[in-house]
Coordinates of C-alpha atoms and ligand atoms in Angstrom, one line a residue:
X921 CA -1.8 -61.6 240.5
X922 CA 2.2 -60.8 242.1
X923 CA 4.6 -61.8 239.7
X924 CA 7.4 -64.1 241.5
X925 CA 10.4 -65.4 240.6
X926 CA 13.0 -67.3 242.6
X927 CA 16.6 -65.9 243.6
X928 CA 19.2 -68.9 243.6
X929 CA 20.3 -67.9 247.2
X930 CA 19.5 -68.8 250.2
X931 CA 22.3 -65.4 251.3
X932 CA 19.3 -63.5 253.7
X933 CA 21.6 -60.7 253.1
X934 CA 20.9 -60.8 249.1
X935 CA 17.5 -61.5 249.1
X936 CA 16.5 -58.2 251.8
X937 CA 18.8 -56.2 249.6
X938 CA 16.9 -56.8 246.2
X939 CA 13.4 -57.3 248.7
X940 CA 14.0 -53.4 249.2
X941 CA 14.9 -52.6 245.9
X942 CA 11.3 -54.4 244.4
X943 CA 9.1 -53.3 246.9
X944 CA 6.1 -55.3 247.4
X945 CA 5.7 -55.7 243.5
X946 CA 7.6 -58.5 243.3
X947 CA 7.5 -61.3 244.7
X948 CA 10.9 -62.3 245.4
X949 CA 11.0 -66.2 246.7
X950 CA 14.7 -67.9 248.4
X951 CA 15.8 -71.4 247.1
X952 CA 14.7 -72.9 250.6
X953 CA 11.1 -71.4 250.0
X954 CA 11.2 -73.5 247.2
X955 CA 11.7 -77.0 249.1
X956 CA 16.0 -77.1 247.1
X957 CA 18.1 -77.7 249.6
X958 CA 20.9 -79.4 246.8
X959 CA 24.4 -77.6 246.4
X960 CA 24.2 -76.5 243.0
X961 CA 27.1 -77.1 240.9
X962 CA 29.6 -73.7 240.1
X963 CA 31.7 -75.3 238.5
X964 CA 32.1 -73.2 235.1
X965 CA 35.3 -70.9 234.7
X966 CA 33.5 -67.5 234.6
X967 CA 31.0 -65.9 237.2
X968 CA 28.8 -65.8 234.1
X969 CA 28.8 -69.5 233.5
X970 CA 28.4 -70.4 237.2
X971 CA 26.0 -67.6 236.9
X972 CA 24.1 -69.0 234.1
X973 CA 24.4 -73.0 235.5
X974 CA 22.8 -72.0 239.1
X975 CA 20.0 -70.4 236.7
X976 CA 19.5 -73.1 234.5
X977 CA 19.6 -75.7 237.2
X978 CA 16.7 -74.2 238.9
X979 CA 15.2 -73.9 236.0
X980 CA 15.3 -77.3 235.2
X981 CA 14.5 -78.7 238.1
X982 CA 11.7 -76.9 239.5
X983 CA 10.7 -74.6 236.6
X984 CA 10.2 -71.3 237.8
X985 CA 11.5 -68.3 236.3
X986 CA 15.5 -67.8 237.8
X987 CA 18.1 -65.4 238.4
X988 CA 21.2 -66.6 240.1
X989 CA 24.3 -64.1 241.0
X990 CA 27.8 -65.1 241.4
X991 CA 31.2 -62.2 242.2
X992 CA 34.8 -61.9 242.2
X993 CA 37.4 -60.0 243.3
X994 CA 39.9 -59.0 240.0
X995 CA 43.5 -57.8 241.2
X996 CA 45.1 -56.5 238.1
X997 CA 48.8 -57.6 238.7
X998 CA 47.7 -61.2 239.6
X999 CA 45.9 -61.1 236.0
X1000 CA 42.2 -60.9 237.7
X1001 CA 42.2 -63.4 240.1
X1002 CA 41.0 -64.7 242.5
X1003 CA 37.8 -63.6 240.2
X1004 CA 35.4 -66.8 240.2
X1005 CA 38.1 -68.1 242.8
X1006 CA 37.2 -65.8 245.5
X1007 CA 34.9 -67.6 247.6
X1008 CA 37.6 -70.6 248.3
X1009 CA 40.8 -69.5 247.1
X1010 CA 42.3 -70.1 250.6
X1011 CA 40.7 -73.5 249.8
X1012 CA 36.9 -74.9 250.8
X1013 CA 36.5 -74.0 253.4
X1014 CA 35.0 -70.5 252.2
X1015 CA 37.2 -68.6 255.5
X1016 CA 36.9 -65.3 254.5
X1017 CA 40.4 -64.0 256.7
X1018 CA 42.3 -66.5 255.6
X1019 CA 41.3 -65.6 251.7
X1020 CA 42.4 -62.0 252.9
X1021 CA 45.7 -63.5 254.3
X1022 CA 46.8 -65.3 251.1
X1023 CA 45.5 -62.1 248.7
X1024 CA 47.8 -60.1 251.2
X1025 CA 50.6 -62.1 251.5
X1026 CA 50.9 -62.3 247.2
X1027 CA 50.8 -58.7 247.3
X1028 CA 53.3 -58.1 249.6
X1029 CA 56.1 -55.4 247.3
X1030 CA 54.1 -55.1 244.2
X1031 CA 53.1 -51.0 244.7
X1032 CA 49.8 -51.2 241.9
X1033 CA 46.6 -52.8 243.5
X1034 CA 44.1 -52.1 242.1
X1035 CA 41.2 -54.2 241.9
X1036 CA 37.5 -54.5 241.1
X1037 CA 35.0 -56.3 242.6
X1038 CA 32.6 -57.9 239.6
X1039 CA 28.7 -58.9 239.8
X1040 CA 27.3 -60.5 237.4
X1041 CA 23.2 -61.8 237.5
X1042 CA 21.9 -64.4 235.3
X1043 CA 18.4 -64.1 234.4
X1044 CA 15.7 -67.2 232.8
X1045 CA 13.2 -65.9 232.5
X1046 CA 9.9 -67.3 229.7
X1047 CA 12.7 -69.4 228.2
X1048 CA 15.6 -66.5 227.2
X1049 CA 18.5 -66.2 228.9
X1050 CA 19.8 -62.6 230.3
X1051 CA 22.9 -60.9 231.7
X1052 CA 23.9 -57.8 233.8
X1053 CA 26.2 -57.2 235.5
X1054 CA 28.2 -54.6 237.9
X1055 CA 31.3 -53.1 239.0
X1056 CA 33.9 -51.1 241.6
X1057 CA 37.0 -50.2 240.9
X1058 CA 39.2 -49.6 244.0
X1059 CA 42.3 -50.7 245.3
X1060 CA 43.3 -53.5 248.0
X1061 CA 45.6 -52.1 251.6
X1062 CA 48.3 -53.2 253.3
X1063 CA 46.0 -54.3 256.5
X1064 CA 42.1 -55.3 257.7
X1065 CA 40.6 -52.5 258.5
X1066 CA 36.4 -52.3 259.7
X1067 CA 34.0 -54.4 260.8
X1068 CA 31.1 -54.4 258.7
X1069 CA 30.6 -56.7 255.2
X1070 CA 31.6 -59.9 254.5
X1071 CA 34.2 -61.3 252.3
X1072 CA 37.1 -59.1 251.1
X1073 CA 35.2 -56.4 252.4
X1074 CA 38.5 -55.2 255.3
X1075 CA 41.0 -54.8 252.6
X1076 CA 39.2 -53.0 249.5
X1077 CA 39.1 -49.0 249.5
X1078 CA 36.3 -48.0 246.7
X1079 CA 38.0 -45.2 244.4
X1080 CA 37.3 -42.0 245.8
X1081 CA 36.8 -42.9 249.5
X1082 CA 39.6 -43.6 251.4
X1083 CA 37.7 -45.9 253.7
X1084 CA 37.4 -49.7 253.3
X1085 CA 33.9 -51.2 252.4
X1086 CA 34.5 -52.9 256.0
X1087 CA 34.2 -49.4 258.0
X1088 CA 31.0 -48.3 255.4
X1089 CA 27.6 -48.7 256.7
X1090 CA 25.3 -51.2 254.3
X1091 CA 23.3 -48.4 253.4
X1092 CA 26.3 -47.0 252.1
X1093 CA 28.0 -49.8 250.4
X1094 CA 24.5 -50.3 249.4
X1095 CA 24.3 -47.1 247.1
X1096 CA 27.8 -48.2 245.5
X1097 CA 28.6 -52.0 245.4
X1098 CA 29.2 -54.3 242.3
X1099 CA 26.1 -56.0 243.2
X1100 CA 23.8 -52.9 243.8
X1101 CA 24.5 -51.6 240.2
X1102 CA 24.1 -55.2 238.5
X1103 CA 20.7 -55.7 240.2
X1104 CA 19.8 -52.2 239.3
X1105 CA 20.3 -53.8 236.3
X1106 CA 18.2 -56.8 236.7
X1107 CA 15.3 -54.7 238.7
X1108 CA 15.0 -51.9 235.8
X1109 CA 14.2 -54.6 233.1
X1110 CA 11.9 -56.7 235.5
X1111 CA 10.1 -54.0 235.6
X1112 CA 9.7 -53.1 231.7
X1113 CA 8.9 -57.0 231.8
X1114 CA 6.1 -57.4 234.0
X1115 CA 5.2 -54.0 233.3
X1116 CA 3.8 -52.4 236.9
X1117 CA 6.4 -53.0 239.3
Ligands
IMP1425 P1 29.6 -64.7 245.6 O1 29.1 -64.8 244.7 O2 27.9 -64.0 246.1 O3 28.9 -66.1 246.7 O4 30.1 -64.1 246.0 C1 31.7 -65.0 245.8 C2 32.6 -64.9 247.0 O5 33.4 -63.4 246.8 C3 32.4 -64.9 248.5 O6 33.2 -66.1 249.1 C4 33.4 -63.2 249.0 O7 34.7 -63.6 249.3 C5 33.6 -62.6 247.6 N1 32.7 -61.6 247.3 C6 31.5 -61.8 247.1 N2 30.5 -60.3 247.4 C7 31.7 -59.3 248.1 C8 31.4 -58.6 249.0 O8 30.2 -57.3 248.3 N3 32.1 -58.1 249.6 C9 33.3 -58.5 249.9 N4 33.5 -60.1 249.0 C10 32.9 -60.2 248.0

């Protein structure tokens, strides 16, 4: 029988990305596919904490093996902010443009603009918890460039490149991104766990 696991998200982009990696051997179900429409609390003050909260919520209420992710952009001169608050940096609206404007304002006058995207994935399987992470270093430029991607992509240039994430194709970004690295570690683990993936 095909193994199945819940990914605690309804984000189509993330679901597509991981289904592309795992192929037909693993059935990845989204929250809506298990009938979960809850606003799952993300009240922890670390990425690890939030990823675990989400995975534990689904495991506790729906009894599926499950994994969940949380991502943040950490800017060095801002002591790691926006970090765990990346989605709602400029307020609860999850407005990508407002978030970027706020960050650019805060960075005005700073020469050092090094930053990294970090993703943490929490997996709860057979009652055990595991964490996987991935990050990519880069820097924040002064203006927004590019139309692809989402979030802070238009202002983030990864090390070794002179274009932003938003100027890359999805395929190019997915080869190097924080989330792709963490997802790769998760899939590698699941391959061993399920043996035949
Ligand atoms: P989430 O944990 O994946 O929902 O990410 C939280 C927030 O981090 C998002 O709302 C975005 O603002 C930002 N973010 C996450 N991943 C990326 C990315 O790949 N590029 C740019 N911003 C991202």
